[in-house]
Structure formats: C-alpha cells, structure tokens
Backbone as CSV, one residue per row, in Angstrom:
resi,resn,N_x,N_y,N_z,CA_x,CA_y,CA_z,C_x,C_y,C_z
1,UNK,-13.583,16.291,-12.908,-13.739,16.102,-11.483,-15.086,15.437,-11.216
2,UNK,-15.377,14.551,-10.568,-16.610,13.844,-9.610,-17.058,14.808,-9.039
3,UNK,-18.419,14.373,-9.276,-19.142,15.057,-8.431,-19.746,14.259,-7.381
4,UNK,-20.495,14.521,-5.819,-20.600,13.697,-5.149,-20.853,12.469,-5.076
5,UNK,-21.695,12.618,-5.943,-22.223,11.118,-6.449,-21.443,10.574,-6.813
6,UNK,-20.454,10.478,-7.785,-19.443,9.783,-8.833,-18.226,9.825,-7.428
7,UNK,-18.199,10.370,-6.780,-17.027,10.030,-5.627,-17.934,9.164,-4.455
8,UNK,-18.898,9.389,-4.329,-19.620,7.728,-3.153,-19.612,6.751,-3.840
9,UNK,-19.951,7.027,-5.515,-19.720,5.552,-6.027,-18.193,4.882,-6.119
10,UNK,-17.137,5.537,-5.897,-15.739,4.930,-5.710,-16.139,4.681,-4.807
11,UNK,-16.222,5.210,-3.490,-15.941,4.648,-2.123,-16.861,3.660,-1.645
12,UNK,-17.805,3.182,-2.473,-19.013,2.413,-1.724,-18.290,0.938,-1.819
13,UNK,-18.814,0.223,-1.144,-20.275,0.257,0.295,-19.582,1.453,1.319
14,UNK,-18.958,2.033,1.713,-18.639,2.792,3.017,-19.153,4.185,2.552
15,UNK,-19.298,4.555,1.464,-19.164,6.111,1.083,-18.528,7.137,1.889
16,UNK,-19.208,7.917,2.803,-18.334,8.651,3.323,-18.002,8.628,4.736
17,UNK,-18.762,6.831,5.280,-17.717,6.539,6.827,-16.849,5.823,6.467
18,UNK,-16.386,6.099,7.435,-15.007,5.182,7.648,-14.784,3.956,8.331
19,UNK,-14.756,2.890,7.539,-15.117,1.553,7.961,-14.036,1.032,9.020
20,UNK,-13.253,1.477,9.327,-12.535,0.740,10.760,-11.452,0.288,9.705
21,UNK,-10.107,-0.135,10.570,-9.073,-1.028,10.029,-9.312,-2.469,9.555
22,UNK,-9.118,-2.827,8.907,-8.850,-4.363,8.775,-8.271,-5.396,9.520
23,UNK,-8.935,-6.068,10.209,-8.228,-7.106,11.434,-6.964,-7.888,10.644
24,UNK,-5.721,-7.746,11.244,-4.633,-8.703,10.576,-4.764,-9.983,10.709
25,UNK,-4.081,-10.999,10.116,-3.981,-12.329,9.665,-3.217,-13.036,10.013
26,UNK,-3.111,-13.963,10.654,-2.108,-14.885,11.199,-0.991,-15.073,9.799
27,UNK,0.164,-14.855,10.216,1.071,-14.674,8.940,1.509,-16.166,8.862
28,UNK,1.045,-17.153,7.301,1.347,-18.291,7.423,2.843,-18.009,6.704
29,UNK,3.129,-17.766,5.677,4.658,-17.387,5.145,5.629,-16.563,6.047
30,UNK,6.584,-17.298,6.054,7.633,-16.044,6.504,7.961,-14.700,5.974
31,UNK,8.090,-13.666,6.663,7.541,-12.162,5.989,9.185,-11.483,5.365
32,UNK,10.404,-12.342,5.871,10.947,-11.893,5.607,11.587,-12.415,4.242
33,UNK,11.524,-13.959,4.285,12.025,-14.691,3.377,10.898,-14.336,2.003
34,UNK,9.909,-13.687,2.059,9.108,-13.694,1.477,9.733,-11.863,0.777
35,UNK,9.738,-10.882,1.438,10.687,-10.321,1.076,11.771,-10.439,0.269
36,UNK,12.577,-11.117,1.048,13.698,-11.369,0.149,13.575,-12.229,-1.389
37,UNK,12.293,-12.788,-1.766,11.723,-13.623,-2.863,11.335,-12.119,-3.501
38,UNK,11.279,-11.027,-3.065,10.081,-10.251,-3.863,11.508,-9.689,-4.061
39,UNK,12.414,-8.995,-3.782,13.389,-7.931,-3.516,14.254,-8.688,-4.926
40,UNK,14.481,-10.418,-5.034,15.194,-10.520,-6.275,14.435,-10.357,-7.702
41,UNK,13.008,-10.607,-7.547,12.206,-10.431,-9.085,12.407,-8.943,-8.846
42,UNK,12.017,-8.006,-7.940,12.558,-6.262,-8.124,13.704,-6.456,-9.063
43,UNK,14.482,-6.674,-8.761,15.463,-6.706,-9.043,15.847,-6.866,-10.044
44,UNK,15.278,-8.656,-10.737,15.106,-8.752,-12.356,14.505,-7.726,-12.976
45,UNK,13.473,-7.335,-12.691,12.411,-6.227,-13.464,13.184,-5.068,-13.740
46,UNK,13.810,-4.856,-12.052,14.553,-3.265,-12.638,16.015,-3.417,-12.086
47,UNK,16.545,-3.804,-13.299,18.240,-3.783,-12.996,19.071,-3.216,-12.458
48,UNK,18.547,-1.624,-12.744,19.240,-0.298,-12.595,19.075,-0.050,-10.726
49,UNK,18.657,-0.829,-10.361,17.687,-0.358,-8.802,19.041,-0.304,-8.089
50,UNK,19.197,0.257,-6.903,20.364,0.322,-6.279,19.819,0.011,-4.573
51,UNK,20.976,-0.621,-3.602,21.199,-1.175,-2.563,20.684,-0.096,-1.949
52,UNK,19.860,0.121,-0.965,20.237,1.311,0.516,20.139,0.788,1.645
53,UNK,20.968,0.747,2.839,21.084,-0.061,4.292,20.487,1.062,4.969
54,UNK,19.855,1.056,6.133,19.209,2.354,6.693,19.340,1.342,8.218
55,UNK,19.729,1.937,9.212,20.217,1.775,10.368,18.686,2.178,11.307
56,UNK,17.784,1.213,11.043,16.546,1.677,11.302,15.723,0.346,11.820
57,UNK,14.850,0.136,13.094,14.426,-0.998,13.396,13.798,-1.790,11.946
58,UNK,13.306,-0.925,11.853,12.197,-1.844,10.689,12.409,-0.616,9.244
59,UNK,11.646,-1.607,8.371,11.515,-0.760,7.092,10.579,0.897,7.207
60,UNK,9.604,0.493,8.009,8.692,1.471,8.110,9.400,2.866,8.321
61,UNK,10.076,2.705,9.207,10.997,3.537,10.369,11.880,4.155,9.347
62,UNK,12.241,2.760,8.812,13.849,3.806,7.805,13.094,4.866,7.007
63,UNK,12.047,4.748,6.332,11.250,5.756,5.627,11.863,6.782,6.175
64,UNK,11.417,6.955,7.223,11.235,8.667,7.975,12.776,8.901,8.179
65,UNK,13.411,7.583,8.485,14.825,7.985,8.784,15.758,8.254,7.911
66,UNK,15.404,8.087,6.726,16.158,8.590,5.177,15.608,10.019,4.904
67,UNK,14.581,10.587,5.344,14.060,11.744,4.896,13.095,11.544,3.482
68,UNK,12.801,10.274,3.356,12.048,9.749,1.907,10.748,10.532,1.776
69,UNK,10.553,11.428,0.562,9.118,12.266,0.617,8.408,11.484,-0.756
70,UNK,8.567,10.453,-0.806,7.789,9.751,-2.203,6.166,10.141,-2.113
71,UNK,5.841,10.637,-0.777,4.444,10.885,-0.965,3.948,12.371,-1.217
72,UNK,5.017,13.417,-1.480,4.890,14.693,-1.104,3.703,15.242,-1.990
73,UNK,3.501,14.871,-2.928,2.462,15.284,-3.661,1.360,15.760,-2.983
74,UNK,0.982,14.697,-1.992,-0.477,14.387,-1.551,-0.225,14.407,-0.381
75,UNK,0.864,14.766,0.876,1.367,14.456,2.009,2.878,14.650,2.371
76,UNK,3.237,15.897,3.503,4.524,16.032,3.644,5.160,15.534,4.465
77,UNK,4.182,15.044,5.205,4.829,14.350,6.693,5.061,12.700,6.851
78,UNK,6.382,12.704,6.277,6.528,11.026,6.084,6.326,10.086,7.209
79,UNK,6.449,10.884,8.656,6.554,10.150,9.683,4.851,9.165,9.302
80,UNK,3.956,10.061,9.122,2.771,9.301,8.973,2.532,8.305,8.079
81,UNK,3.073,8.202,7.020,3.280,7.157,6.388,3.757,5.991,7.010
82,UNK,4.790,6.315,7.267,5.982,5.002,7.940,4.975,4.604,9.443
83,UNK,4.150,5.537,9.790,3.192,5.008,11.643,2.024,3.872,10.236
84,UNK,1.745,4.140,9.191,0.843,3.304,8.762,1.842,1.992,8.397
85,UNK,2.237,1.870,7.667,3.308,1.049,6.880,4.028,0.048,8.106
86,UNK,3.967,1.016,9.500,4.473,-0.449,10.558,3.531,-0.798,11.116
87,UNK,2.363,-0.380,11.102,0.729,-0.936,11.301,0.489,-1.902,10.584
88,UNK,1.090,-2.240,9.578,0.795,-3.207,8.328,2.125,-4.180,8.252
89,UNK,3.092,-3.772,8.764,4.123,-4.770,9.245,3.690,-5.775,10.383
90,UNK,2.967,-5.404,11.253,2.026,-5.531,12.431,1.300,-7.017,12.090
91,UNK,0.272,-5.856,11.179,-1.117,-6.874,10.645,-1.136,-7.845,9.578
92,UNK,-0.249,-7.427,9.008,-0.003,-8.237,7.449,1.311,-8.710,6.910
93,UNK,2.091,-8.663,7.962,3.388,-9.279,7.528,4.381,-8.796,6.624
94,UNK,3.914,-6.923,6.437,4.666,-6.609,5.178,5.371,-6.138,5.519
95,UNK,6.697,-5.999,4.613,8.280,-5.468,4.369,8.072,-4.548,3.305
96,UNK,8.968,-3.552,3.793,9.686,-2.464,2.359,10.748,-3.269,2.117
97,UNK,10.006,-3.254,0.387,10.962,-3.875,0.004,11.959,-2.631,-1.350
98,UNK,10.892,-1.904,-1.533,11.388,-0.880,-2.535,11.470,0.726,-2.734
99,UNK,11.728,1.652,-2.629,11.350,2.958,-2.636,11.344,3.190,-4.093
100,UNK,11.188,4.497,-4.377,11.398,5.405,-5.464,11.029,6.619,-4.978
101,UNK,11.244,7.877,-6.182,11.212,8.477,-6.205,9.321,9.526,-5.323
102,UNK,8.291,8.381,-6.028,7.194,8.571,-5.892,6.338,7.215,-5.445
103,UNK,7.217,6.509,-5.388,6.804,4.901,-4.954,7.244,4.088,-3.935
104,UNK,6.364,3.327,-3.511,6.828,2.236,-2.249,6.329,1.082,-2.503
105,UNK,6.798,0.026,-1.997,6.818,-1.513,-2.662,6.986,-2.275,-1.611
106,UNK,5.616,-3.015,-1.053,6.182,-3.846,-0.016,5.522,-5.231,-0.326
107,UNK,6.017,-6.133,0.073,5.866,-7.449,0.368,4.999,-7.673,1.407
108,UNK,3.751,-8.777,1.589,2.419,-8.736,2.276,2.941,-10.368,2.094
109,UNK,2.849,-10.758,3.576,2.908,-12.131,4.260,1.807,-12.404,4.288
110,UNK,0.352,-12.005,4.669,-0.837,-12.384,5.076,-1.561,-11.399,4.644
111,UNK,-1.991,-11.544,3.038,-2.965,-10.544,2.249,-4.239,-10.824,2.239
112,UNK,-5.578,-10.051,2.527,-6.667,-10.098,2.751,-6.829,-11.303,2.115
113,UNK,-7.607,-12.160,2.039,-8.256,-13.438,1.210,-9.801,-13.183,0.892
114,UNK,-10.464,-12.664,1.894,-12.069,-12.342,1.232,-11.923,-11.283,1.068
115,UNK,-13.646,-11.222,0.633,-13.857,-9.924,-0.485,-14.041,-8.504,1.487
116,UNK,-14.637,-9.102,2.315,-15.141,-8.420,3.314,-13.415,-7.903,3.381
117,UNK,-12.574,-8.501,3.852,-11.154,-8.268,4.457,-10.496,-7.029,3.359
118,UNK,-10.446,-7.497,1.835,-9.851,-6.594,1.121,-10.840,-5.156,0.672
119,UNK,-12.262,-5.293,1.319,-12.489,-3.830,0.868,-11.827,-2.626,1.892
120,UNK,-11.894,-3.391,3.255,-11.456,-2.430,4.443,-9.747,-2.286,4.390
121,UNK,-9.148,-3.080,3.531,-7.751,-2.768,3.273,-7.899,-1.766,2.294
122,UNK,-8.743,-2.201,1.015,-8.722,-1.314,0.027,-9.125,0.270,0.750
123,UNK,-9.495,0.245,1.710,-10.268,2.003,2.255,-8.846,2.476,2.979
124,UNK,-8.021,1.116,3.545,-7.124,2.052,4.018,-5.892,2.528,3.057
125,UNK,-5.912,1.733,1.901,-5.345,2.244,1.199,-6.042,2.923,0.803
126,UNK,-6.498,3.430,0.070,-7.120,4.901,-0.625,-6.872,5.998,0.217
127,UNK,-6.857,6.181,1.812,-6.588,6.726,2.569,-5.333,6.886,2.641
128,UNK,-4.500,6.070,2.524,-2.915,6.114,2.310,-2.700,6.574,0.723
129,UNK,-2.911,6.175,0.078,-2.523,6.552,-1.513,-3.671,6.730,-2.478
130,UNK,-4.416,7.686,-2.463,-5.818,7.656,-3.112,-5.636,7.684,-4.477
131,UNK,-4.349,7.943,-5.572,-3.772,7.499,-6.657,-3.690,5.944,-6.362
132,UNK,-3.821,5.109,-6.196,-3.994,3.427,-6.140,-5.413,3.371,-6.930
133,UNK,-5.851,4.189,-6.166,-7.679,3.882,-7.013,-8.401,4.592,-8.127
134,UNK,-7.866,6.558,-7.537,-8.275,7.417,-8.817,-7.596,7.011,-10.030
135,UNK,-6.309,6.564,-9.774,-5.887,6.524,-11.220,-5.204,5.109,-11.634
136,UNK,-5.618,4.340,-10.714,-5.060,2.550,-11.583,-5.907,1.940,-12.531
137,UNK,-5.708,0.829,-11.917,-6.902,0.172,-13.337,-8.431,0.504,-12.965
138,UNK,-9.243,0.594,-14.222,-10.377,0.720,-14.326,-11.208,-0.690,-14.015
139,UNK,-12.274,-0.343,-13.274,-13.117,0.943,-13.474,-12.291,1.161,-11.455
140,UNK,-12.549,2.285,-11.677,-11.981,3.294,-10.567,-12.960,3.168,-9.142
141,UNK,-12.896,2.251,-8.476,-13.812,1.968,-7.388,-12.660,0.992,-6.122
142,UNK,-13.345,1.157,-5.081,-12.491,-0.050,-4.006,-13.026,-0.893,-4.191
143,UNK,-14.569,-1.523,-4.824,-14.364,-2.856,-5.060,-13.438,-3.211,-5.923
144,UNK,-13.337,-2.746,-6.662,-12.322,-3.382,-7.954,-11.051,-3.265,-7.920
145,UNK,-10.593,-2.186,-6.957,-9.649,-2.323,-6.221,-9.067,-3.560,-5.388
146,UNK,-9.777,-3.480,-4.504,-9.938,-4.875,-3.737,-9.954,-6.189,-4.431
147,UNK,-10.573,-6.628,-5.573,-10.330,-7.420,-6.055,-8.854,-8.041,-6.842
148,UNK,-8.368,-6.781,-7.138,-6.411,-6.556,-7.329,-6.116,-7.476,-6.190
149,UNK,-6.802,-6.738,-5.053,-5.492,-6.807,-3.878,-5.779,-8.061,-3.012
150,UNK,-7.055,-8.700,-3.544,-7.118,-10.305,-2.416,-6.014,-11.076,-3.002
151,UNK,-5.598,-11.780,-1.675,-4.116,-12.435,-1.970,-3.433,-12.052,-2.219
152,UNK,-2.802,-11.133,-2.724,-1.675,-10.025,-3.672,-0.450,-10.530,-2.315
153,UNK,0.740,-10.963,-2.584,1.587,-10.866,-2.066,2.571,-9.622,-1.583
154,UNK,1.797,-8.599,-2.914,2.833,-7.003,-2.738,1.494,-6.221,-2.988
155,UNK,1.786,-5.240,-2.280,1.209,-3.813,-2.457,2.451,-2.307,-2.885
156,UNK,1.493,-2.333,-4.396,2.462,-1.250,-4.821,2.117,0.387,-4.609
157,UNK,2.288,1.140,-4.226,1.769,2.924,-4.341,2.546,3.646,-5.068
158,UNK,1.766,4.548,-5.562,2.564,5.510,-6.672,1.950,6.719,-5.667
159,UNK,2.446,8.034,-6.086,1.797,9.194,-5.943,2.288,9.767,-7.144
160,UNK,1.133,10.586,-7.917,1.565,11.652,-8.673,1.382,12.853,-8.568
C-alpha cells in the first residue's frame, strides 16, 4: 500500500484537488461511424462477443437499463457510471461500444490531443476507474496515464 506520499505522486500535478472536468472538443469524426469501425475490430479480437440491443436513448443509459454492475467492485450504483459515460458522450463523442463482465469499451470521437487536456481526463478517469492507473501500465501515475490516452480513439476500463 502507498503511503501519502507515493499516492500524491500518482495524482500529481493535482494531488489531492480536484482539477475540474475537461472542456470537450469539437467532434471532427463522426462518433457513430467511428463506433461502428471500433465495434468490427471488437469483434475480430474477440469472436466469441455476443450482440445486445437495449431499448435505451443512448449507450450510457442502456448501462443502467440492463442492470450492468461491471463496476461493482469499486461501485454499486451503475446509474453513476452511465450520468459520467453520457457526460463523455456529450464532450468527447464517445459510444459504448462493449461491456463485460468487469469492463466497458467505448469509442472517443474527440480525444484529448494535449498533454494539459489529457491529464484532466486522466483525473476523471481515475475517479471513474482508479484500476486504469493503480494497476495498468507502469509506471503508475496520470501523467503516464495521460500519455496512453492523448488521441486514443477508445477508452478501455477494467475493475478488479
């Protein structure tokens, strides 16, 4: 376990404020067709994946409306997930494009491009999935995080 120090050094520059949302991006790609580009390589990658239609405005929404707890580990209340996830449909052009069991997979129309844009994404992710950072690639920080995620067309989350 971190001790304070070793946990401000993940979170820095912000340490322990909270730097505000990330202003969204004029979406130059289409978010859906861009989707549907990500949903067939899913697809190649994992064969076995299966169809679900969810009678739901948006992807965000169907979350909560399937009863999906992929985050239960760390969070029981999916509605809050899915209020972030259409915040980011909003700002960044992204689609669910995938569930699992412990995972969500969306497609990003308009992904941070500077380093300023992707650290304040990177905080809100960590805030959304703090397994993105404690436990992905090394070394274990939101800069280096952030550096994953400038441009990234998809944002992936696990929870364990």
């Amino acid at each position: 376990m971190l001790d304070v120090k070793g946990r401000l050094a993940v979170t820095a520059p912000f340490g322990q404020v909270w730097p505000g949302l990330a202003a969204g991006r004029e979406t130059v790609t289409n978010p859906e067709q861009l989707a549907s580009e990500f949903a067939e390589a899913f697809l190649t990658d994992c064969p076995r994946t299966r169809l679900g239609l969810v009678a739901a405005p948006s992807g965000a929404e169907a979350l909560t409306a399937v009863g999906w707890d992929g985050p239960c580990n760390y969070e029981n209340d999916t509605a809050k997930f899915s209020a972030v996830v259409r915040d980011w449909e909003t700002r960044f052009g992204a689609r669910v494009v995938a569930v699992g069991f412990s995972t969500l997979h969306l497609s990003i129309a308009a992904p941070p491009v500077t380093e300023h844009e992707a650290l304040l994404v990177a905080a809100e992710h960590f805030a959304f999935c703090p397994d993105n950072i404690w436990q992905g690639g090394r070394p274990y920080t939101l800069a280096a995080y952030a550096e994953r995620i400038t441009g990234a067309h998809r944002w992936d989350f696990w929870w364990d």
